[in-house]
Amino acid sequence: MSRKRGGRKGPKPEILQDDGTRLPPEEAAKLSAEAAAYAASDADYEYFEEEAEAEDALPPPTIEDALYALEAWADADRAAQIKAQTGTSCRVIGVTATGITDMAAMWREALDNEGRVSLAHELWQSGIFEARIAAAKLLTQARMRPDDMAWQLLTQWIEEADCFALIDALCKPAAKRLQGNLARLSQLDAWAADGQPTLSGDLEEDELDDDAIEPPQGPVGPKIAIFLMTRPYTKLRNPKPEDHRVQDHLLTLAARLAPGAPVELSRAIGRWLADLAKFERARVEHFLATQEHLPRTLRREAQNGL
């Protein structure tokens, strides 16, 4: 026969004196009665847990608050260094990357979706380099519903960005918006078709020199962004059929843009191919073997993945 668990109780614990000896029976009975009476009286009280005091929530920051916070981190020496490294024409304050990240995270917590988009727009309009980086970070969360305005702003800013650092910062939130709606690949197609770079003169591939390649007539920044914001599609261990279709689409764009591409774009395409080669080696090898007039920079970067 089975026996109910917990049905059998063990002996009650004995009450001992300090020296370990048993109490006299009358004293033990008295203490047991007092304990029972205390337990009975304690049961009459209603227990409740006091609500924890809510932490003081930060008020939603205004553009004035945000710019004041950024200005508090001003460092003239660091600003000069950042400006020299990035080549941006924006005003640079000299805020550390960690400082921008922490402030943007704090602002995101204090704002709803609409408020984040609004503050990001105002930060970008300020024309300050660090404010524009913060604007990108305000739109980085994976889930934004709706996110049409965020996508519109990000693509507009990519077209306005004047240095790689800004484009790179913008492509991280843009990648999340793209993955949420693949119909937005049409924007990438439009960038690829705008002022498509061509070969400089009639040079053969073995005569091409990165320094001799002339910049394309159209803007090159958005073309670089194509391969920065789609890097998540190169790192899929178990890609789905739709992921393969996206990869094929991007390989087509790479083949269109590669000939005569300036150094920055060559590097972006080459690094994209190098990432893809770690999981899709055969496809990258086929691309390199079948495409003519690939700049040496692009081939060198792509080979790193092989």
PDB file of C-alpha atoms in Angstrom:
ATOM      1  CA  MET A   1       0.000   0.000   0.000  1.00  0.00           C
ATOM      2  CA  SER A   2       1.099   3.476  -0.729  1.00  0.00           C
ATOM      3  CA  ARG A   3       1.501   5.903   2.083  1.00  0.00           C
ATOM      4  CA  LYS A   4       0.580   9.581   1.964  1.00  0.00           C
ATOM      5  CA  ARG A   5       3.562  11.850   2.055  1.00  0.00           C
ATOM      6  CA  GLY A   6       3.691  14.108   5.044  1.00  0.00           C
ATOM      7  CA  GLY A   7       0.936  12.198   6.797  1.00  0.00           C
ATOM      8  CA  ARG A   8       3.191  11.077   9.599  1.00  0.00           C
ATOM      9  CA  LYS A   9       4.557  13.724  11.848  1.00  0.00           C
ATOM     10  CA  GLY A  10       7.768  13.400  13.796  1.00  0.00           C
ATOM     11  CA  PRO A  11       8.048  13.961  17.538  1.00  0.00           C
ATOM     12  CA  LYS A  12       7.735  17.465  18.801  1.00  0.00           C
ATOM     13  CA  PRO A  13      11.053  19.078  19.591  1.00  0.00           C
ATOM     14  CA  GLU A  14      11.941  19.072  23.264  1.00  0.00           C
ATOM     15  CA  ILE A  15      12.495  22.291  25.202  1.00  0.00           C
ATOM     16  CA  LEU A  16      15.913  22.199  26.811  1.00  0.00           C
ATOM     17  CA  GLN A  17      17.694  24.382  29.301  1.00  0.00           C
ATOM     18  CA  ASP A  18      20.853  26.295  28.503  1.00  0.00           C
ATOM     19  CA  ASP A  19      22.997  23.422  29.766  1.00  0.00           C
ATOM     20  CA  GLY A  20      21.209  20.927  27.498  1.00  0.00           C
ATOM     21  CA  THR A  21      19.156  19.212  30.206  1.00  0.00           C
ATOM     22  CA  ARG A  22      15.412  18.792  29.980  1.00  0.00           C
ATOM     23  CA  LEU A  23      13.077  21.236  31.696  1.00  0.00           C
ATOM     24  CA  PRO A  24      10.869  19.948  34.459  1.00  0.00           C
ATOM     25  CA  PRO A  25       7.509  18.793  33.002  1.00  0.00           C
ATOM     26  CA  GLU A  26       5.526  21.625  34.601  1.00  0.00           C
ATOM     27  CA  GLU A  27       7.840  24.313  33.168  1.00  0.00           C
ATOM     28  CA  ALA A  28       7.850  22.716  29.729  1.00  0.00           C
ATOM     29  CA  ALA A  29       4.056  22.572  29.756  1.00  0.00           C
ATOM     30  CA  LYS A  30       3.875  26.237  30.797  1.00  0.00           C
ATOM     31  CA  LEU A  31       6.182  27.359  27.990  1.00  0.00           C
ATOM     32  CA  SER A  32       4.279  25.270  25.433  1.00  0.00           C
ATOM     33  CA  ALA A  33       0.997  26.841  26.554  1.00  0.00           C
ATOM     34  CA  GLU A  34       2.459  30.337  26.248  1.00  0.00           C
ATOM     35  CA  ALA A  35       3.748  29.588  22.733  1.00  0.00           C
ATOM     36  CA  ALA A  36       0.348  28.235  21.673  1.00  0.00           C
ATOM     37  CA  ALA A  37      -1.428  31.298  23.080  1.00  0.00           C
ATOM     38  CA  TYR A  38       0.982  33.637  21.293  1.00  0.00           C
ATOM     39  CA  ALA A  39       0.468  31.815  17.987  1.00  0.00           C
ATOM     40  CA  ALA A  40      -3.302  31.980  18.393  1.00  0.00           C
ATOM     41  CA  SER A  41      -3.298  35.690  19.144  1.00  0.00           C
ATOM     42  CA  ASP A  42      -0.869  36.362  16.271  1.00  0.00           C
ATOM     43  CA  ALA A  43      -3.225  34.695  13.809  1.00  0.00           C
ATOM     44  CA  ASP A  44      -5.872  37.324  14.515  1.00  0.00           C
ATOM     45  CA  TYR A  45      -3.779  40.028  12.883  1.00  0.00           C
ATOM     46  CA  GLU A  46      -4.056  40.680   9.161  1.00  0.00           C
ATOM     47  CA  TYR A  47      -0.684  40.718   7.476  1.00  0.00           C
ATOM     48  CA  PHE A  48       0.026  42.979   4.556  1.00  0.00           C
ATOM     49  CA  GLU A  49       3.113  43.951   2.646  1.00  0.00           C
ATOM     50  CA  GLU A  50       3.813  47.593   2.433  1.00  0.00           C
ATOM     51  CA  GLU A  51       4.110  48.783  -1.124  1.00  0.00           C
ATOM     52  CA  ALA A  52       7.638  49.607  -2.034  1.00  0.00           C
ATOM     53  CA  GLU A  53       8.079  53.267  -2.587  1.00  0.00           C
ATOM     54  CA  ALA A  54       8.183  53.898  -6.284  1.00  0.00           C
ATOM     55  CA  GLU A  55      11.452  55.311  -7.449  1.00  0.00           C
ATOM     56  CA  ASP A  56      11.229  58.853  -8.589  1.00  0.00           C
ATOM     57  CA  ALA A  57      10.585  58.588 -12.312  1.00  0.00           C
ATOM     58  CA  LEU A  58      12.543  60.967 -14.468  1.00  0.00           C
ATOM     59  CA  PRO A  59      10.403  63.486 -16.322  1.00  0.00           C
ATOM     60  CA  PRO A  60      10.505  63.202 -20.111  1.00  0.00           C
ATOM     61  CA  PRO A  61      13.537  65.203 -21.265  1.00  0.00           C
ATOM     62  CA  THR A  62      13.113  68.164 -23.567  1.00  0.00           C
ATOM     63  CA  ILE A  63      15.584  69.022 -26.308  1.00  0.00           C
ATOM     64  CA  GLU A  64      16.954  71.745 -24.016  1.00  0.00           C
ATOM     65  CA  ASP A  65      17.514  69.185 -21.247  1.00  0.00           C
ATOM     66  CA  ALA A  66      19.250  66.796 -23.622  1.00  0.00           C
ATOM     67  CA  LEU A  67      21.570  69.402 -25.106  1.00  0.00           C
ATOM     68  CA  TYR A  68      22.398  70.767 -21.655  1.00  0.00           C
ATOM     69  CA  ALA A  69      23.362  67.254 -20.512  1.00  0.00           C
ATOM     70  CA  LEU A  70      25.587  66.775 -23.563  1.00  0.00           C
ATOM     71  CA  GLU A  71      27.232  70.157 -23.107  1.00  0.00           C
ATOM     72  CA  ALA A  72      28.095  69.217 -19.522  1.00  0.00           C
ATOM     73  CA  TRP A  73      30.478  66.600 -20.939  1.00  0.00           C
ATOM     74  CA  ALA A  74      32.288  69.089 -23.182  1.00  0.00           C
ATOM     75  CA  ASP A  75      35.998  68.414 -23.662  1.00  0.00           C
ATOM     76  CA  ALA A  76      37.806  70.605 -26.168  1.00  0.00           C
ATOM     77  CA  ASP A  77      40.774  68.258 -26.610  1.00  0.00           C
ATOM     78  CA  ARG A  78      38.575  65.222 -27.177  1.00  0.00           C
ATOM     79  CA  ALA A  79      36.386  67.241 -29.557  1.00  0.00           C
ATOM     80  CA  ALA A  80      39.388  68.129 -31.694  1.00  0.00           C
ATOM     81  CA  GLN A  81      40.473  64.510 -31.778  1.00  0.00           C
ATOM     82  CA  ILE A  82      36.997  63.261 -32.778  1.00  0.00           C
ATOM     83  CA  LYS A  83      36.689  65.882 -35.486  1.00  0.00           C
ATOM     84  CA  ALA A  84      40.081  64.918 -36.934  1.00  0.00           C
ATOM     85  CA  GLN A  85      39.272  61.204 -36.842  1.00  0.00           C
ATOM     86  CA  THR A  86      35.779  61.392 -38.330  1.00  0.00           C
ATOM     87  CA  GLY A  87      36.159  64.322 -40.708  1.00  0.00           C
ATOM     88  CA  THR A  88      32.652  65.476 -39.840  1.00  0.00           C
ATOM     89  CA  SER A  89      31.587  69.030 -40.555  1.00  0.00           C
ATOM     90  CA  CYS A  90      29.232  68.945 -37.539  1.00  0.00           C
ATOM     91  CA  ARG A  91      30.000  70.798 -34.361  1.00  0.00           C
ATOM     92  CA  VAL A  92      31.718  68.374 -31.959  1.00  0.00           C
ATOM     93  CA  ILE A  93      31.426  68.756 -28.171  1.00  0.00           C
ATOM     94  CA  GLY A  94      33.813  66.019 -27.091  1.00  0.00           C
ATOM     95  CA  VAL A  95      31.457  63.623 -25.261  1.00  0.00           C
ATOM     96  CA  THR A  96      32.714  60.082 -24.658  1.00  0.00           C
ATOM     97  CA  ALA A  97      30.951  57.182 -26.387  1.00  0.00           C
ATOM     98  CA  THR A  98      29.992  55.764 -22.989  1.00  0.00           C
ATOM     99  CA  GLY A  99      28.476  59.073 -21.949  1.00  0.00           C
ATOM    100  CA  ILE A 100      26.310  59.242 -25.068  1.00  0.00           C
ATOM    101  CA  THR A 101      25.164  55.629 -24.628  1.00  0.00           C
ATOM    102  CA  ASP A 102      24.237  56.124 -20.966  1.00  0.00           C
ATOM    103  CA  MET A 103      22.322  59.342 -21.617  1.00  0.00           C
ATOM    104  CA  ALA A 104      20.422  57.871 -24.568  1.00  0.00           C
ATOM    105  CA  ALA A 105      19.447  54.815 -22.489  1.00  0.00           C
ATOM    106  CA  MET A 106      18.179  57.072 -19.700  1.00  0.00           C
ATOM    107  CA  TRP A 107      16.163  59.169 -22.145  1.00  0.00           C
ATOM    108  CA  ARG A 108      14.647  56.076 -23.755  1.00  0.00           C
ATOM    109  CA  GLU A 109      13.373  54.916 -20.364  1.00  0.00           C
ATOM    110  CA  ALA A 110      11.683  58.259 -19.717  1.00  0.00           C
ATOM    111  CA  LEU A 111       9.972  58.523 -23.114  1.00  0.00           C
ATOM    112  CA  ASP A 112       7.263  56.651 -24.957  1.00  0.00           C
ATOM    113  CA  ASN A 113       7.656  55.631 -28.582  1.00  0.00           C
ATOM    114  CA  GLU A 114       6.390  58.920 -29.979  1.00  0.00           C
ATOM    115  CA  GLY A 115       8.520  60.905 -27.563  1.00  0.00           C
ATOM    116  CA  ARG A 116      11.685  59.038 -28.576  1.00  0.00           C
ATOM    117  CA  VAL A 117      11.094  59.732 -32.236  1.00  0.00           C
ATOM    118  CA  SER A 118      10.359  63.399 -31.543  1.00  0.00           C
ATOM    119  CA  LEU A 119      13.451  63.930 -29.376  1.00  0.00           C
ATOM    120  CA  ALA A 120      15.633  62.042 -31.871  1.00  0.00           C
ATOM    121  CA  HIS A 121      14.432  64.342 -34.649  1.00  0.00           C
ATOM    122  CA  GLU A 122      15.275  67.453 -32.620  1.00  0.00           C
ATOM    123  CA  LEU A 123      18.683  66.085 -31.648  1.00  0.00           C
ATOM    124  CA  TRP A 124      19.566  65.463 -35.276  1.00  0.00           C
ATOM    125  CA  GLN A 125      18.367  68.929 -36.257  1.00  0.00           C
ATOM    126  CA  SER A 126      20.776  70.457 -33.737  1.00  0.00           C
ATOM    127  CA  GLY A 127      23.681  69.652 -36.072  1.00  0.00           C
ATOM    128  CA  ILE A 128      25.875  68.512 -33.155  1.00  0.00           C
ATOM    129  CA  PHE A 129      27.840  65.324 -33.778  1.00  0.00           C
ATOM    130  CA  GLU A 130      27.177  63.739 -30.367  1.00  0.00           C
ATOM    131  CA  ALA A 131      23.506  64.746 -30.499  1.00  0.00           C
ATOM    132  CA  ARG A 132      23.192  62.964 -33.844  1.00  0.00           C
ATOM    133  CA  ILE A 133      24.808  59.829 -32.422  1.00  0.00           C
ATOM    134  CA  ALA A 134      22.354  60.007 -29.506  1.00  0.00           C
ATOM    135  CA  ALA A 135      19.461  60.400 -31.965  1.00  0.00           C
ATOM    136  CA  ALA A 136      20.414  57.094 -33.567  1.00  0.00           C
ATOM    137  CA  LYS A 137      20.678  55.387 -30.166  1.00  0.00           C
ATOM    138  CA  LEU A 138      17.199  56.591 -29.191  1.00  0.00           C
ATOM    139  CA  LEU A 139      15.770  54.448 -32.007  1.00  0.00           C
ATOM    140  CA  THR A 140      17.739  51.256 -31.344  1.00  0.00           C
ATOM    141  CA  GLN A 141      15.155  49.136 -29.527  1.00  0.00           C
ATOM    142  CA  ALA A 142      14.161  46.076 -31.542  1.00  0.00           C
ATOM    143  CA  ARG A 143      10.410  46.518 -31.122  1.00  0.00           C
ATOM    144  CA  MET A 144       8.890  49.811 -32.150  1.00  0.00           C
ATOM    145  CA  ARG A 145       5.274  49.884 -33.140  1.00  0.00           C
ATOM    146  CA  PRO A 146       4.643  51.806 -35.241  1.00  0.00           C
ATOM    147  CA  ASP A 147       8.117  52.379 -36.658  1.00  0.00           C
ATOM    148  CA  ASP A 148       7.371  53.968 -40.033  1.00  0.00           C
ATOM    149  CA  MET A 149       8.423  57.430 -38.848  1.00  0.00           C
ATOM    150  CA  ALA A 150      11.607  56.034 -37.293  1.00  0.00           C
ATOM    151  CA  TRP A 151      12.496  54.300 -40.581  1.00  0.00           C
ATOM    152  CA  GLN A 152      11.774  57.463 -42.562  1.00  0.00           C
ATOM    153  CA  LEU A 153      14.005  59.555 -40.293  1.00  0.00           C
ATOM    154  CA  LEU A 154      16.840  57.021 -40.286  1.00  0.00           C
ATOM    155  CA  THR A 155      16.956  56.768 -44.072  1.00  0.00           C
ATOM    156  CA  GLN A 156      16.804  60.551 -44.396  1.00  0.00           C
ATOM    157  CA  TRP A 157      19.658  60.956 -41.922  1.00  0.00           C
ATOM    158  CA  ILE A 158      21.774  58.351 -43.704  1.00  0.00           C
ATOM    159  CA  GLU A 159      21.489  60.496 -46.822  1.00  0.00           C
ATOM    160  CA  GLU A 160      22.513  63.587 -44.824  1.00  0.00           C
ATOM    161  CA  ALA A 161      25.362  61.991 -42.814  1.00  0.00           C
ATOM    162  CA  ASP A 162      28.786  63.377 -43.686  1.00  0.00           C
ATOM    163  CA  CYS A 163      31.056  60.737 -42.122  1.00  0.00           C
ATOM    164  CA  PHE A 164      31.337  57.000 -41.653  1.00  0.00           C
ATOM    165  CA  ALA A 165      30.868  57.211 -37.866  1.00  0.00           C
ATOM    166  CA  LEU A 166      27.385  58.689 -38.266  1.00  0.00           C
ATOM    167  CA  ILE A 167      26.410  56.222 -40.999  1.00  0.00           C
ATOM    168  CA  ASP A 168      27.575  53.305 -38.864  1.00  0.00           C
ATOM    169  CA  ALA A 169      25.580  54.545 -35.849  1.00  0.00           C
ATOM    170  CA  LEU A 170      22.450  55.001 -37.961  1.00  0.00           C
ATOM    171  CA  CYS A 171      22.684  51.590 -39.612  1.00  0.00           C
ATOM    172  CA  LYS A 172      22.323  49.708 -36.316  1.00  0.00           C
ATOM    173  CA  PRO A 173      18.751  50.881 -35.595  1.00  0.00           C
ATOM    174  CA  ALA A 174      17.983  50.871 -39.332  1.00  0.00           C
ATOM    175  CA  ALA A 175      18.890  47.164 -39.471  1.00  0.00           C
ATOM    176  CA  LYS A 176      16.206  46.405 -36.879  1.00  0.00           C
ATOM    177  CA  ARG A 177      13.621  48.416 -38.791  1.00  0.00           C
ATOM    178  CA  LEU A 178      14.550  46.607 -42.029  1.00  0.00           C
ATOM    179  CA  GLN A 179      14.324  43.142 -40.473  1.00  0.00           C
ATOM    180  CA  GLY A 180      10.841  43.999 -39.274  1.00  0.00           C
ATOM    181  CA  ASN A 181       9.650  44.883 -42.783  1.00  0.00           C
ATOM    182  CA  LEU A 182      11.520  43.463 -45.790  1.00  0.00           C
ATOM    183  CA  ALA A 183       9.452  45.609 -48.158  1.00  0.00           C
ATOM    184  CA  ARG A 184      11.919  48.331 -47.154  1.00  0.00           C
ATOM    185  CA  LEU A 185      14.563  46.675 -49.327  1.00  0.00           C
ATOM    186  CA  SER A 186      13.182  48.930 -52.055  1.00  0.00           C
ATOM    187  CA  GLN A 187      14.933  51.854 -50.319  1.00  0.00           C
ATOM    188  CA  LEU A 188      18.236  50.021 -50.652  1.00  0.00           C
ATOM    189  CA  ASP A 189      17.546  49.461 -54.343  1.00  0.00           C
ATOM    190  CA  ALA A 190      16.934  53.185 -54.771  1.00  0.00           C
ATOM    191  CA  TRP A 191      20.260  54.004 -53.111  1.00  0.00           C
ATOM    192  CA  ALA A 192      22.082  51.508 -55.293  1.00  0.00           C
ATOM    193  CA  ALA A 193      20.615  53.053 -58.452  1.00  0.00           C
ATOM    194  CA  ASP A 194      21.334  56.660 -57.460  1.00  0.00           C
ATOM    195  CA  GLY A 195      24.475  57.948 -59.159  1.00  0.00           C
ATOM    196  CA  GLN A 196      25.827  54.426 -59.625  1.00  0.00           C
ATOM    197  CA  PRO A 197      29.646  54.523 -59.691  1.00  0.00           C
ATOM    198  CA  THR A 198      31.332  53.609 -62.959  1.00  0.00           C
ATOM    199  CA  LEU A 199      34.854  52.602 -63.935  1.00  0.00           C
ATOM    200  CA  SER A 200      37.251  55.507 -64.171  1.00  0.00           C
ATOM    201  CA  GLY A 201      38.330  55.577 -67.836  1.00  0.00           C
ATOM    202  CA  ASP A 202      39.076  52.331 -69.679  1.00  0.00           C
ATOM    203  CA  LEU A 203      41.351  50.739 -67.104  1.00  0.00           C
ATOM    204  CA  GLU A 204      41.568  46.973 -66.895  1.00  0.00           C
ATOM    205  CA  GLU A 205      41.101  45.304 -63.515  1.00  0.00           C
ATOM    206  CA  ASP A 206      44.817  44.609 -63.020  1.00  0.00           C
ATOM    207  CA  GLU A 207      45.535  48.278 -63.692  1.00  0.00           C
ATOM    208  CA  LEU A 208      43.029  49.526 -61.135  1.00  0.00           C
ATOM    209  CA  ASP A 209      44.504  51.356 -58.180  1.00  0.00           C
ATOM    210  CA  ASP A 210      42.386  52.351 -55.181  1.00  0.00           C
ATOM    211  CA  ASP A 211      43.922  55.807 -55.226  1.00  0.00           C
ATOM    212  CA  ALA A 212      43.041  56.227 -58.902  1.00  0.00           C
ATOM    213  CA  ILE A 213      39.331  55.420 -58.502  1.00  0.00           C
ATOM    214  CA  GLU A 214      37.249  58.565 -58.723  1.00  0.00           C
ATOM    215  CA  PRO A 215      34.327  58.969 -56.327  1.00  0.00           C
ATOM    216  CA  PRO A 216      30.930  58.289 -57.951  1.00  0.00           C
ATOM    217  CA  GLN A 217      28.749  61.181 -58.972  1.00  0.00           C
ATOM    218  CA  GLY A 218      25.966  60.061 -56.643  1.00  0.00           C
ATOM    219  CA  PRO A 219      26.298  59.952 -52.842  1.00  0.00           C
ATOM    220  CA  VAL A 220      28.384  57.024 -51.639  1.00  0.00           C
ATOM    221  CA  GLY A 221      27.231  57.095 -47.988  1.00  0.00           C
ATOM    222  CA  PRO A 222      23.851  55.438 -48.609  1.00  0.00           C
ATOM    223  CA  LYS A 223      25.549  52.763 -50.733  1.00  0.00           C
ATOM    224  CA  ILE A 224      27.875  51.949 -47.839  1.00  0.00           C
ATOM    225  CA  ALA A 225      24.789  51.826 -45.592  1.00  0.00           C
ATOM    226  CA  ILE A 226      23.289  49.067 -47.772  1.00  0.00           C
ATOM    227  CA  PHE A 227      26.001  46.668 -46.637  1.00  0.00           C
ATOM    228  CA  LEU A 228      26.227  47.905 -43.059  1.00  0.00           C
ATOM    229  CA  MET A 229      22.545  47.591 -42.210  1.00  0.00           C
ATOM    230  CA  THR A 230      22.235  44.150 -43.829  1.00  0.00           C
ATOM    231  CA  ARG A 231      25.185  42.525 -42.036  1.00  0.00           C
ATOM    232  CA  PRO A 232      22.797  40.559 -39.772  1.00  0.00           C
ATOM    233  CA  TYR A 233      21.837  38.561 -42.886  1.00  0.00           C
ATOM    234  CA  THR A 234      25.447  37.421 -43.318  1.00  0.00           C
ATOM    235  CA  LYS A 235      25.641  35.841 -39.862  1.00  0.00           C
ATOM    236  CA  LEU A 236      22.733  33.401 -39.946  1.00  0.00           C
ATOM    237  CA  ARG A 237      23.640  29.847 -38.935  1.00  0.00           C
ATOM    238  CA  ASN A 238      20.303  28.429 -40.080  1.00  0.00           C
ATOM    239  CA  PRO A 239      18.939  30.820 -42.719  1.00  0.00           C
ATOM    240  CA  LYS A 240      15.366  30.417 -43.885  1.00  0.00           C
ATOM    241  CA  PRO A 241      14.397  30.535 -47.579  1.00  0.00           C
ATOM    242  CA  GLU A 242      13.437  34.209 -47.236  1.00  0.00           C
ATOM    243  CA  ASP A 243      16.858  34.918 -45.722  1.00  0.00           C
ATOM    244  CA  HIS A 244      18.538  33.318 -48.736  1.00  0.00           C
ATOM    245  CA  ARG A 245      16.417  35.496 -51.017  1.00  0.00           C
ATOM    246  CA  VAL A 246      17.638  38.598 -49.162  1.00  0.00           C
ATOM    247  CA  GLN A 247      21.246  37.415 -49.465  1.00  0.00           C
ATOM    248  CA  ASP A 248      20.809  36.806 -53.200  1.00  0.00           C
ATOM    249  CA  HIS A 249      19.289  40.261 -53.610  1.00  0.00           C
ATOM    250  CA  LEU A 250      22.251  41.856 -51.849  1.00  0.00           C
ATOM    251  CA  LEU A 251      24.755  39.870 -53.906  1.00  0.00           C
ATOM    252  CA  THR A 252      23.051  41.312 -56.987  1.00  0.00           C
ATOM    253  CA  LEU A 253      23.461  44.835 -55.587  1.00  0.00           C
ATOM    254  CA  ALA A 254      27.087  44.097 -54.722  1.00  0.00           C
ATOM    255  CA  ALA A 255      27.755  42.971 -58.305  1.00  0.00           C
ATOM    256  CA  ARG A 256      26.181  46.177 -59.598  1.00  0.00           C
ATOM    257  CA  LEU A 257      28.078  48.521 -57.290  1.00  0.00           C
ATOM    258  CA  ALA A 258      31.480  46.818 -57.078  1.00  0.00           C
ATOM    259  CA  PRO A 259      33.049  47.877 -60.408  1.00  0.00           C
ATOM    260  CA  GLY A 260      34.750  51.220 -59.899  1.00  0.00           C
ATOM    261  CA  ALA A 261      33.628  51.469 -56.295  1.00  0.00           C
ATOM    262  CA  PRO A 262      35.626  53.933 -54.179  1.00  0.00           C
ATOM    263  CA  VAL A 263      37.725  52.566 -51.343  1.00  0.00           C
ATOM    264  CA  GLU A 264      35.134  53.060 -48.595  1.00  0.00           C
ATOM    265  CA  LEU A 265      32.424  51.262 -50.548  1.00  0.00           C
ATOM    266  CA  SER A 266      34.842  48.523 -51.625  1.00  0.00           C
ATOM    267  CA  ARG A 267      35.680  47.869 -47.992  1.00  0.00           C
ATOM    268  CA  ALA A 268      32.004  47.753 -46.991  1.00  0.00           C
ATOM    269  CA  ILE A 269      31.161  45.249 -49.738  1.00  0.00           C
ATOM    270  CA  GLY A 270      34.291  43.187 -49.065  1.00  0.00           C
ATOM    271  CA  ARG A 271      33.617  42.948 -45.346  1.00  0.00           C
ATOM    272  CA  TRP A 272      29.997  42.002 -46.039  1.00  0.00           C
ATOM    273  CA  LEU A 273      31.233  39.178 -48.282  1.00  0.00           C
ATOM    274  CA  ALA A 274      33.800  38.110 -45.666  1.00  0.00           C
ATOM    275  CA  ASP A 275      31.059  37.782 -43.049  1.00  0.00           C
ATOM    276  CA  LEU A 276      28.870  35.817 -45.443  1.00  0.00           C
ATOM    277  CA  ALA A 277      31.766  33.508 -46.373  1.00  0.00           C
ATOM    278  CA  LYS A 278      31.931  32.166 -42.810  1.00  0.00           C
ATOM    279  CA  PHE A 279      28.527  30.515 -43.351  1.00  0.00           C
ATOM    280  CA  GLU A 280      28.083  30.534 -47.157  1.00  0.00           C
ATOM    281  CA  ARG A 281      31.615  29.964 -48.428  1.00  0.00           C
ATOM    282  CA  ALA A 282      30.653  28.463 -51.794  1.00  0.00           C
ATOM    283  CA  ARG A 283      28.418  31.377 -52.722  1.00  0.00           C
ATOM    284  CA  VAL A 284      31.128  33.936 -51.973  1.00  0.00           C
ATOM    285  CA  GLU A 285      33.727  31.963 -53.907  1.00  0.00           C
ATOM    286  CA  HIS A 286      31.333  31.837 -56.869  1.00  0.00           C
ATOM    287  CA  PHE A 287      30.776  35.596 -56.644  1.00  0.00           C
ATOM    288  CA  LEU A 288      34.497  36.366 -56.640  1.00  0.00           C
ATOM    289  CA  ALA A 289      35.148  33.954 -59.498  1.00  0.00           C
ATOM    290  CA  THR A 290      32.397  35.258 -61.777  1.00  0.00           C
ATOM    291  CA  GLN A 291      32.541  39.017 -61.215  1.00  0.00           C
ATOM    292  CA  GLU A 292      34.887  41.116 -63.319  1.00  0.00           C
ATOM    293  CA  HIS A 293      36.443  44.469 -62.475  1.00  0.00           C
ATOM    294  CA  LEU A 294      36.387  43.985 -58.708  1.00  0.00           C
ATOM    295  CA  PRO A 295      38.664  46.489 -56.935  1.00  0.00           C
ATOM    296  CA  ARG A 296      41.606  44.920 -55.147  1.00  0.00           C
ATOM    297  CA  THR A 297      40.428  46.366 -51.831  1.00  0.00           C
ATOM    298  CA  LEU A 298      37.150  44.493 -52.167  1.00  0.00           C
ATOM    299  CA  ARG A 299      38.836  41.185 -53.044  1.00  0.00           C
ATOM    300  CA  ARG A 300      41.329  41.545 -50.201  1.00  0.00           C
ATOM    301  CA  GLU A 301      38.601  42.176 -47.646  1.00  0.00           C
ATOM    302  CA  ALA A 302      36.444  39.331 -48.945  1.00  0.00           C
ATOM    303  CA  GLN A 303      39.370  36.890 -48.843  1.00  0.00           C
ATOM    304  CA  ASN A 304      39.601  37.462 -45.077  1.00  0.00           C
ATOM    305  CA  GLY A 305      36.423  35.419 -44.724  1.00  0.00           C
ATOM    306  CA  LEU A 306      37.796  32.543 -46.757  1.00  0.00           C
TER     307      LEU A 306
END
